[in-house]
Amino acid sequence: MRISIIKIFAMLKSFFLVLLFLAILLTAAILSEYSSFYKLENLQKEKELATTIYTLGRDDLDLSIIQYRGQSSMLKHEQASLLDLYAYDFIGQFVQSGNYHNEVAKLDNAVKNFNKSAEQWYTQELLSDEELQVRQSDLTRKHDLLIAQINSIISQNMLYEKKRFYIQQALILALLGLILYIFFSMFRRLTQAQGDINALFTLENVEEKKFQSIEADAIAKRISRNTKPSTTQNPAYLDAVTGINNHKGLIHEFSEKKSQKIGNYTAICIFAIDRLNEIELQYSQDFLEAVLKKVGFMLSLYRQHNDVIGRLDHNQFAIILSRQSKAAAFGDCELIRKSVEDTPFKTSDGQNLAITLSGGFVQKLSTQSLEEVITKANKVLGMSIQHGGNRIAQLRDKSTSLK
């Protein structure tokens, strides 16, 4: 069963979105651990402050009042900080459910009641022994309630931390499971898709290869359909090795298409395979023909509807192209040269051989014959080869220059 590259990437996109979502949840859970630590630290400070306020005594009332006011302010500040910590602890709110707000509200109420009772206890009013005893008893009761509520929250927090751990564990296992699923289920499909893409890139046996992916197979069929010569063409006009026009076919097809040109600038570029004689001496005839076929094939990939391509000589290929500007025409020729340079040519021993092209680019004026322009382009091509090849030379201002 063939695979679909589009579906593979759609699935990968969905998987990565789920991965991102799970990672965000796990990060939030881990950060919540820091919040939990600060909450416990805060609760412990509140216990210490409440105990300090409770044990100040009235022996030195003026000093006790000063100390009470300072400690009371710190207790209020710690309680406000605790409320902020709880407000932003979304994981804690989820884990602790309905008890969450109740426990926080009880603690806040206990702190307020304790502060109110302590304020009444540490007063400079003249009070009777009976009134002092009542207020001391109330302070003790409020202190005990506050400490009990703090201890209750600390105790419950241990249970909440256990639940939080289970959530983190579930998220980690989900992440691991999803990653393993992506790896094992997608690895083989991605390998097949990569093989198809490599085959299309190297342009080797495109017609004979059995592609594993639907899209690569469709592209291969389209390439094959677009690059095969028409069956109505005269075989005398076709090159026997590459299947594209020979010299005679190039001239014949151009004569039929010259009235159809859609651009304002018509040019011809003649390409020569660099160091082809050395390749002939080092490698087999089959490899040489494979190189010629691939260069001709790549030339056809960049051909537009009104362009004409052909093989002029043993190592020379030509493209006649009509574009809106010189820059567009030259740019397309440069794309062909660069594409050949970047494409690996595999030898019989499995090595990749770099093949490069030299080019001669000239404009074709309406007053010039095609043969005349071909001759001029050959001369410009010679200048490119003289300067080391793997570049396209062009005529500019009646002098030959390299670009």
mmCIF file of C-alpha atoms in Angstrom, residues 17 51 82 109 113 115 156 165 174 180 190 209 351 383:
data_model
loop_
_atom_site.group_PDB
_atom_site.id
_atom_site.type_symbol
_atom_site.label_atom_id
_atom_site.label_comp_id
_atom_site.label_asym_id
_atom_site.label_seq_id
_atom_site.Cartn_x
_atom_site.Cartn_y
_atom_site.Cartn_z
ATOM 1 C CA LEU A 17 1.181 19.999 18.396
ATOM 2 C CA THR A 51 3.955 32.274 67.805
ATOM 3 C CA LEU A 82 0.496 33.231 50.101
ATOM 4 C CA ASN A 109 -9.972 34.469 58.125
ATOM 5 C CA ASN A 113 -9.087 37.073 63.623
ATOM 6 C CA ASN A 115 -4.452 39.942 64.377
ATOM 7 C CA GLN A 156 -3.255 18.321 53.160
ATOM 8 C CA PHE A 165 3.238 13.622 41.179
ATOM 9 C CA ALA A 174 2.308 10.246 27.602
ATOM 10 C CA LEU A 180 8.096 6.279 20.670
ATOM 11 C CA LEU A 190 9.823 8.880 6.310
ATOM 12 C CA LYS A 209 11.566 3.207 -10.410
ATOM 13 C CA GLN A 351 31.045 7.120 -6.204
ATOM 14 C CA MET A 383 35.726 32.100 -23.809
#
